[in-house]
Tab-separated table of C-alpha atoms in Angstrom:
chain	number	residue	atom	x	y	z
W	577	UNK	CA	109.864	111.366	121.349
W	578	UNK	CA	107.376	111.084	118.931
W	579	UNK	CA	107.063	111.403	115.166
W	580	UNK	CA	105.706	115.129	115.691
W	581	UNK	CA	107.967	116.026	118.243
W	582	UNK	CA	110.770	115.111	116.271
W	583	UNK	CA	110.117	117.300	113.730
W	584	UNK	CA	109.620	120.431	115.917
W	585	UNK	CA	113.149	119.322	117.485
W	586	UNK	CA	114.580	119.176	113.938
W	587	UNK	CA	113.464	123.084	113.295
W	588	UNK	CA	114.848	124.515	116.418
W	589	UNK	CA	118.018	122.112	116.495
W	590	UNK	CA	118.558	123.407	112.531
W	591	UNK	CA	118.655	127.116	113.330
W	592	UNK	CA	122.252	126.268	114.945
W	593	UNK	CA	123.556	125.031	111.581
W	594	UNK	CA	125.549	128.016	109.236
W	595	UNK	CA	124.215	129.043	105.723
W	596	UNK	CA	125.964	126.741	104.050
W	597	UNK	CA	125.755	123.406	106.057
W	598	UNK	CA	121.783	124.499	106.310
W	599	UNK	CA	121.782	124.753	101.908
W	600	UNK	CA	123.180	120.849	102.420
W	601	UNK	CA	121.398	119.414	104.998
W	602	UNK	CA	117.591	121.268	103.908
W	603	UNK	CA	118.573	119.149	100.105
W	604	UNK	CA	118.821	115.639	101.993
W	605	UNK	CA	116.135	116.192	104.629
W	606	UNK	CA	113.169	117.438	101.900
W	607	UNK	CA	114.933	114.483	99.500
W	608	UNK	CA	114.391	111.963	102.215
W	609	UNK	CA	111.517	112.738	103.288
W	610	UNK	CA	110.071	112.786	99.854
W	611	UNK	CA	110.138	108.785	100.055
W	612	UNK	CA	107.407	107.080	101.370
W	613	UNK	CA	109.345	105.356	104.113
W	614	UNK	CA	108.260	105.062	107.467
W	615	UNK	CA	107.547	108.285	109.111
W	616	UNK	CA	108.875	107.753	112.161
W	617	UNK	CA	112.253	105.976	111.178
W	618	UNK	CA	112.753	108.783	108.469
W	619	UNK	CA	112.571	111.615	111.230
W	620	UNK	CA	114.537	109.714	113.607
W	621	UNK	CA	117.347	109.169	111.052
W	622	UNK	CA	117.349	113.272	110.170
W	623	UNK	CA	117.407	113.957	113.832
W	624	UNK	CA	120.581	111.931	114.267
W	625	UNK	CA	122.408	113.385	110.924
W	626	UNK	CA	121.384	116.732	112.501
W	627	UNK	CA	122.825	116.219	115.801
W	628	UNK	CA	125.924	114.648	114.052
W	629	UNK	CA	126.266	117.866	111.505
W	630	UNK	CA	125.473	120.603	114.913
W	631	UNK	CA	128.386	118.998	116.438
W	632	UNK	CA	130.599	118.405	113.136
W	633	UNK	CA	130.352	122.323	112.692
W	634	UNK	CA	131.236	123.038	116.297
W	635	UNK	CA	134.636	121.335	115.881
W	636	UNK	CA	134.990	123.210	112.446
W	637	UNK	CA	133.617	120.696	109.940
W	638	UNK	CA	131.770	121.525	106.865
W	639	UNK	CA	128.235	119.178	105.700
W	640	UNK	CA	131.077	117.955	102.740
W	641	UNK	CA	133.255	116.764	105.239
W	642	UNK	CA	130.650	114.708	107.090
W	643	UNK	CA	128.478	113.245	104.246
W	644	UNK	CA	131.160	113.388	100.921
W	645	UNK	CA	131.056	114.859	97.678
W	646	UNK	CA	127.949	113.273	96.228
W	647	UNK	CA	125.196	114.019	98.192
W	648	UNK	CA	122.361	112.464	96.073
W	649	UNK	CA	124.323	109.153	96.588
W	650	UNK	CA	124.587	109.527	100.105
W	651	UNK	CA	121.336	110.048	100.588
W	652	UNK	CA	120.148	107.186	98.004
W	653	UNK	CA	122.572	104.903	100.420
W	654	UNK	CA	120.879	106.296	103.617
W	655	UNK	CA	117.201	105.443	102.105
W	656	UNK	CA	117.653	102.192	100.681
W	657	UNK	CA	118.479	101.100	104.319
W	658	UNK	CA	115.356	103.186	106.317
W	659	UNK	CA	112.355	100.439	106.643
W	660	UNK	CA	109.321	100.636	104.511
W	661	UNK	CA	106.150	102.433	105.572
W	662	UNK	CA	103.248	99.881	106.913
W	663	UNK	CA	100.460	98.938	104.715
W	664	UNK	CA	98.084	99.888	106.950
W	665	UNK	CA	99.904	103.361	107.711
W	666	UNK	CA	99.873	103.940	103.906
W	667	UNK	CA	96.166	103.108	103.907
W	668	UNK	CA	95.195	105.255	106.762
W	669	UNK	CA	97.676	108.294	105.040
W	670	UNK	CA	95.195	108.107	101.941
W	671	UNK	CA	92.553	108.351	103.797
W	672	UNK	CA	93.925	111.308	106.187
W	673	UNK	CA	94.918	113.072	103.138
W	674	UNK	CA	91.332	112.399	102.002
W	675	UNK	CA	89.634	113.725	104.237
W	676	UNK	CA	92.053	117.356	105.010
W	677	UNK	CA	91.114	117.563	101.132
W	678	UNK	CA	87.293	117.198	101.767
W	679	UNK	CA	87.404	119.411	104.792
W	680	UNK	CA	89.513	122.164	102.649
W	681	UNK	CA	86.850	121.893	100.027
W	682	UNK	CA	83.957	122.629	102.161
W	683	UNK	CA	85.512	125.100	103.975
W	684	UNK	CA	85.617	126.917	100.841
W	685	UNK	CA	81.863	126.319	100.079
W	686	UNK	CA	80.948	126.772	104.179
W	687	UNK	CA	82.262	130.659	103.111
W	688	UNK	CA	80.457	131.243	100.152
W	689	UNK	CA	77.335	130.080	101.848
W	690	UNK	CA	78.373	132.646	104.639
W	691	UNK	CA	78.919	135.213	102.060
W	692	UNK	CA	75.209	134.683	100.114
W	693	UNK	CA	73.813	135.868	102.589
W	694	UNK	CA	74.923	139.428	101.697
W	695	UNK	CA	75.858	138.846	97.955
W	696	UNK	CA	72.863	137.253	96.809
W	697	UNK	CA	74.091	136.022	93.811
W	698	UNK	CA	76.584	133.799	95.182
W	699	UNK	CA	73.851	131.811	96.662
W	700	UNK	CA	74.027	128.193	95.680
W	701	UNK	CA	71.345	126.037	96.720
W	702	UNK	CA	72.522	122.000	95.283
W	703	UNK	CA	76.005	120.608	94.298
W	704	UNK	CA	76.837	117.978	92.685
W	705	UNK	CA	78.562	114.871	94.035
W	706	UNK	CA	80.145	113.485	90.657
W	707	UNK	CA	83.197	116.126	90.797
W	708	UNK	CA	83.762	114.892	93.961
W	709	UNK	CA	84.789	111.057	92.287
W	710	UNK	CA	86.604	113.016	89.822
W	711	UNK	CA	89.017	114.767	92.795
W	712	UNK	CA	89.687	111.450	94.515
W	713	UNK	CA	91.113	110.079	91.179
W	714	UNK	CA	92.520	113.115	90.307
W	715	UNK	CA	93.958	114.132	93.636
W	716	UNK	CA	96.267	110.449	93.298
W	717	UNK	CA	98.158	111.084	90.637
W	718	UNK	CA	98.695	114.811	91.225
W	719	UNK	CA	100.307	113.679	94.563
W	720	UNK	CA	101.998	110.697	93.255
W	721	UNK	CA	103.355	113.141	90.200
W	722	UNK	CA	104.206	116.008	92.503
W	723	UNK	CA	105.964	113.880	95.255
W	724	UNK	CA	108.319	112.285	92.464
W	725	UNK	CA	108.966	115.832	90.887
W	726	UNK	CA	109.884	117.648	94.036
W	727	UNK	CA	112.263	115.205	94.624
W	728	UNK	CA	114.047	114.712	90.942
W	729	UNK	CA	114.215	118.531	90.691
W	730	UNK	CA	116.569	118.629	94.402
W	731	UNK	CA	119.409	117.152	92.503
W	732	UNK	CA	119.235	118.712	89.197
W	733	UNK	CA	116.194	117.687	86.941
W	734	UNK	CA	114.073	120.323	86.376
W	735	UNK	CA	112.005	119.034	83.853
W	736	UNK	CA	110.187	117.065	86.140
W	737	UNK	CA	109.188	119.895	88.475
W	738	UNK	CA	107.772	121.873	85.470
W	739	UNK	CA	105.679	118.559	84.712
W	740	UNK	CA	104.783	118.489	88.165
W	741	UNK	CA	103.685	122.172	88.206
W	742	UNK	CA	101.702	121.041	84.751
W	743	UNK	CA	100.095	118.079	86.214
W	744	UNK	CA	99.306	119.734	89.438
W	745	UNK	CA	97.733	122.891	87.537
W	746	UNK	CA	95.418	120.578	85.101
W	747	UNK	CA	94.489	118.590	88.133
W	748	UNK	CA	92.795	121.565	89.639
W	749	UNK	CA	91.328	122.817	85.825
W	750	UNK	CA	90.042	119.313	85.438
W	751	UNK	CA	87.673	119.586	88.825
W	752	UNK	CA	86.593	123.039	87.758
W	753	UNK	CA	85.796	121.794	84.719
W	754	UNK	CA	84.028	118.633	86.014
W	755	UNK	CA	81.812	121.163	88.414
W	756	UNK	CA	80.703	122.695	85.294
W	757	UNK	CA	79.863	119.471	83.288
W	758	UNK	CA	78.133	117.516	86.027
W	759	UNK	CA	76.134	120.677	87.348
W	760	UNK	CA	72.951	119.107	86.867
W	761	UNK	CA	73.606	115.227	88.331
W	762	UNK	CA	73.858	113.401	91.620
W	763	UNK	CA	73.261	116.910	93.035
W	764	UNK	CA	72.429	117.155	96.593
W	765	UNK	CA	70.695	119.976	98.487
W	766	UNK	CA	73.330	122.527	100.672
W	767	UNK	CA	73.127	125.202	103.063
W	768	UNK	CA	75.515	127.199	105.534
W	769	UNK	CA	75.473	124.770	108.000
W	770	UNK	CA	75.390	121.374	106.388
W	771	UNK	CA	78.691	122.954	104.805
W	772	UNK	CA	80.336	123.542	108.012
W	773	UNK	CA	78.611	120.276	109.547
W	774	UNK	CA	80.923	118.803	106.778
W	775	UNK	CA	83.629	121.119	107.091
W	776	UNK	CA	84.371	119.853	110.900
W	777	UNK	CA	83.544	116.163	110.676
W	778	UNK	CA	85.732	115.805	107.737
W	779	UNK	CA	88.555	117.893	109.588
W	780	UNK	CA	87.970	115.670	113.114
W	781	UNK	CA	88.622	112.849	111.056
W	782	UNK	CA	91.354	113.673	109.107
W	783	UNK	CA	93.166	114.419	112.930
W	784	UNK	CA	91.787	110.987	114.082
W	785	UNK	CA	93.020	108.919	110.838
W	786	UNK	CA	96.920	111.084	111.225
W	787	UNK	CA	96.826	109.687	115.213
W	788	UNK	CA	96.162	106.443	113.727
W	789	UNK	CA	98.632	106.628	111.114
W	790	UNK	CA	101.332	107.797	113.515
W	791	UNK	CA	100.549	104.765	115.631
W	792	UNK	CA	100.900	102.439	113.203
W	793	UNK	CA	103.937	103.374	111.686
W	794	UNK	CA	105.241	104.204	115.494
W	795	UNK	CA	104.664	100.292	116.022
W	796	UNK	CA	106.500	99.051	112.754
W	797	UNK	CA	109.398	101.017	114.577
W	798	UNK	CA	109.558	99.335	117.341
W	799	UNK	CA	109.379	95.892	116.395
N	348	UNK	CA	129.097	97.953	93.700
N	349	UNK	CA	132.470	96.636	93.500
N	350	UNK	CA	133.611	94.330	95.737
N	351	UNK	CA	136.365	96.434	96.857
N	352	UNK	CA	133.960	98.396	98.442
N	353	UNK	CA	131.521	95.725	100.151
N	354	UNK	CA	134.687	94.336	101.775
N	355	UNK	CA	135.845	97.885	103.015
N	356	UNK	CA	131.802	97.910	104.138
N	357	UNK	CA	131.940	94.336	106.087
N	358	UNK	CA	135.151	95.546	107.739
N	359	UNK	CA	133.897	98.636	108.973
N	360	UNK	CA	130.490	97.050	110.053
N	361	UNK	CA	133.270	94.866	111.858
N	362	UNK	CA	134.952	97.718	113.629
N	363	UNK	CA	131.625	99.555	114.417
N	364	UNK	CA	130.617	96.517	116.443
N	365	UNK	CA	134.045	96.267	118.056
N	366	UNK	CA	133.827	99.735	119.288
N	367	UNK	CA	130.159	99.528	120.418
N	368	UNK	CA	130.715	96.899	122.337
N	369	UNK	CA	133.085	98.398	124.334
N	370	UNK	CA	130.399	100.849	125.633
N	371	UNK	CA	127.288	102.504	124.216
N	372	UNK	CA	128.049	105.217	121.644
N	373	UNK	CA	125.929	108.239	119.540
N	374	UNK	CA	126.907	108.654	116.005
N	375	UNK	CA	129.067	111.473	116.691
N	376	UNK	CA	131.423	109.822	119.313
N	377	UNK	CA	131.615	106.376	117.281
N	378	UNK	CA	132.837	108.230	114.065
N	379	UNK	CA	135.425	109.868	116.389
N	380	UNK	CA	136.067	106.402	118.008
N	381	UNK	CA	137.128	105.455	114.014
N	382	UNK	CA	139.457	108.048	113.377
N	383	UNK	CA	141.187	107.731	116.492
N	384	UNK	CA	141.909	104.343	115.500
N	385	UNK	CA	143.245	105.680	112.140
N	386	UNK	CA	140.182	104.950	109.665
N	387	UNK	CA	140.935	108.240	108.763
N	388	UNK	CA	139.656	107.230	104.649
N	389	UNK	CA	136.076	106.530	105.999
N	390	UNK	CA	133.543	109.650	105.835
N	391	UNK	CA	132.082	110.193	109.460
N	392	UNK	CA	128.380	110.458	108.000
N	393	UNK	CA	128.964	106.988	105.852
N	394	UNK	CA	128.735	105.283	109.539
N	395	UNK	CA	124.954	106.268	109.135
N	396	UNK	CA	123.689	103.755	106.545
N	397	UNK	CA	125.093	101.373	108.091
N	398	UNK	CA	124.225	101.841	111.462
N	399	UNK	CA	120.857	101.580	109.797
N	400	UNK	CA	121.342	98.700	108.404
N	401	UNK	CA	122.731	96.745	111.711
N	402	UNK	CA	119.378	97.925	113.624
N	403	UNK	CA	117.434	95.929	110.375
N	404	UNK	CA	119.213	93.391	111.242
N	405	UNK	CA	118.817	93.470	114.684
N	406	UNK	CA	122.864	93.782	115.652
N	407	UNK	CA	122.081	96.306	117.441
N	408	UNK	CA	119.373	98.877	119.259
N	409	UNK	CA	119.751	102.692	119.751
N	410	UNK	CA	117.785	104.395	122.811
N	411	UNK	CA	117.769	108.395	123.343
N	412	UNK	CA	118.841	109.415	126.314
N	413	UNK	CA	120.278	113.090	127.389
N	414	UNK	CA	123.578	113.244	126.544
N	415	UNK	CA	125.987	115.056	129.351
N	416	UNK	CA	126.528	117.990	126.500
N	417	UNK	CA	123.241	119.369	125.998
N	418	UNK	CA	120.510	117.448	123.422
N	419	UNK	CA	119.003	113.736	123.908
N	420	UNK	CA	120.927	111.507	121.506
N	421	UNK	CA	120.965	108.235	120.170
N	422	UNK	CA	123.051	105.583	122.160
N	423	UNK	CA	124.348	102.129	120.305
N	424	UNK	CA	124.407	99.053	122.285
N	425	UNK	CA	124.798	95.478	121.281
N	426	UNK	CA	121.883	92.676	120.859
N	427	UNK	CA	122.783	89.360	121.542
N	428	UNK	CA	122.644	88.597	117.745
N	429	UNK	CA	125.644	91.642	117.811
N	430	UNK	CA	127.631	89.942	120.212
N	431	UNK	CA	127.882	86.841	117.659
N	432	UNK	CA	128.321	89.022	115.355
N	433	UNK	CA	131.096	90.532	116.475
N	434	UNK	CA	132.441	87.452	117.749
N	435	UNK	CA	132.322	86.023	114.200
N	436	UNK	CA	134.099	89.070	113.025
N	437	UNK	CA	136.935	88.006	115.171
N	438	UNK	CA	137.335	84.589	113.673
N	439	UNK	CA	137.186	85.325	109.977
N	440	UNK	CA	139.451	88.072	110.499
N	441	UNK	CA	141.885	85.928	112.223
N	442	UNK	CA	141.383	83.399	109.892
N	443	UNK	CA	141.802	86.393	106.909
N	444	UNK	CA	144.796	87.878	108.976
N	445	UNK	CA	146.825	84.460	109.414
N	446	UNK	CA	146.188	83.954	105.711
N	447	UNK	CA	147.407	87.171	104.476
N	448	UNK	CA	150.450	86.873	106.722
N	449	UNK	CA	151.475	83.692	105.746
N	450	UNK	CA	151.477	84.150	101.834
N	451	UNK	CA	153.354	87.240	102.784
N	452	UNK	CA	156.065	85.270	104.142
N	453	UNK	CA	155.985	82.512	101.228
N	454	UNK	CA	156.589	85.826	99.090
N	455	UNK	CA	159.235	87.157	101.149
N	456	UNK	CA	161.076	84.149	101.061
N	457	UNK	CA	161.055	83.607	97.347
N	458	UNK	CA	162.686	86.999	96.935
């Protein structure tokens, strides 16, 4: 099985599990997976707990029976021993992430180009490529921020998911506002279809750089 | 960590080899395989980290094959480095056991 079908496994195997084991087990698999540890090990670890919890329940069991009263150190435990991701796996996950951002972008301009061509006023002839720098820098350390709130607000902190929310929300006011500034340099010429030209390339390679990604993490695995 | 607990963690890595060795195990059947044999104190899912932890260390390998009850699983078998492992178990726990035994006696004795 690989990394992908692993996961589909882990949503049909979890409808089996009762309310309450479901509340338990949902906390340590988004808390684990939250970790930037390999992909492959991490989903191969939750399948396993999963099976083990399934089976637990069948012979009457509750999740506190099987992993203890303190979850968040059980799961701390459980991470500390999964193997790191792969430089290069990390790399090509930027770059993945990159590029679905990219394609995501212009698939938003690809539809207001659509749409000029009955609104008139919508119609937007040059853009300018110095936001763009500003999203990639941005688009970091909204991730990096978000990641490591989601995962301190499982466990109780909720501070740092209302940061997270805070970051996340100037992140997007701060490319708005760079669109704005920067109307008038490194602006390049666009129409419908250099938009959607964009719009698939950037999507094709974004699926190209997660196959990549998947294979090098799948061969950390296995060595 | 105290070292109560490490040592309670080296034994159990101890046992965990013992019983895969006998014959390949999922998680499920080798916590069973513990309680039968009255570790009744250790928490079925804290077999997990370590299990994790003897793969780093290349004790021992896990393949999924279908199980006879339904889903593919993960089976434990030893690695070569598992079987010295294990064997190495054996000897400081004799070693351990004959030690413990012996001051025992001395006590018993004196009283």
């Amino acid at each position: 099985m690989n990394t992908t079908e692993m996961i589909k496994r882990n949503n049909e195997r979890r409808e089996l599990l009762n309310k309450e084991n479901l509340k338990v087990y949902e906390d340590a698999m988004i808390y684990i997976r939250l970790n930037a540890r390999s992909e492959y090990a991490t989903e191969s670890i939750l399948l396993e707990l999963l099976e083990h919890l399934i089976e637990a329940q069948q012979h009457g069991k509750s999740a506190q029976d099987v992993f203890g009263d303190d979850l968040h150190a059980y799961c701390d435990a459980l991470i500390a021993d999964i193997p790191r991701q792969s430089k290069q796996s990390w790399l090509l996950d930027i770059l993945r992430y990159t590029t679905l951002l990219f394609s995501t972008l212009f698939a938003v301009y690809t539809v207001v180009q659509l749409l000029s061509y009955f609104i008139p006023s919508l119609k937007t002839e040059s853009i300018s490529l110095l936001p763009f720098v500003v999203i990639i820098g941005l688009s970091g350390i909204t991730i990096l921020v978000v990641l490591y709130a989601l995962k301190a607000s499982i466990f109780g902190t909720k501070t740092w998911f209302i940061l997270g929310i805070g970051v996340y929300l100037i992140a997007i006011g701060g490319y708005v506002y760079s669109t704005i500034v920067f109307k008038g340099i490194w602006t390049v010429p666009i129409n419908f279809w250099s938009c959607l030209a964009v719009t698939i390339v950037m999507f094709l390679l974004h699926q190209w750089f997660k196959r990549l990604s998947n294979k090098a993490d799948l061969k950390l695995s296995r060595n | 960590m105290d070292s109560q607990s490490q040592m309670l963690k080296g034994l159990l890595e101890g046992c965990m080899l013992a019983i895969i060795s006998e014959k390949e195990v999922y998680g499920y059947e080798l916590s069973e395989k513990l309680h039968e044999a009255g570790l009744v104190m250790v928490k079925e899912g804290s077999i997990y980290p370590l299990l994790l932890r003897m793969q780093k260390n290349g004790l021992i390998e896990g393949t999924m094959k279908p199980s006879a009850s339904g889903p593919d699983r993960k089976y434990y078998h030893l690695t070569e480095q598992g079987e010295q492992a294990l064997q190495l178990f054996d000897e400081s726990w004799a070693q351990l056991s004959q030690a413990i035994t012996y001051l025992r006696r001395k006590r018993d004795e004196h009283n």
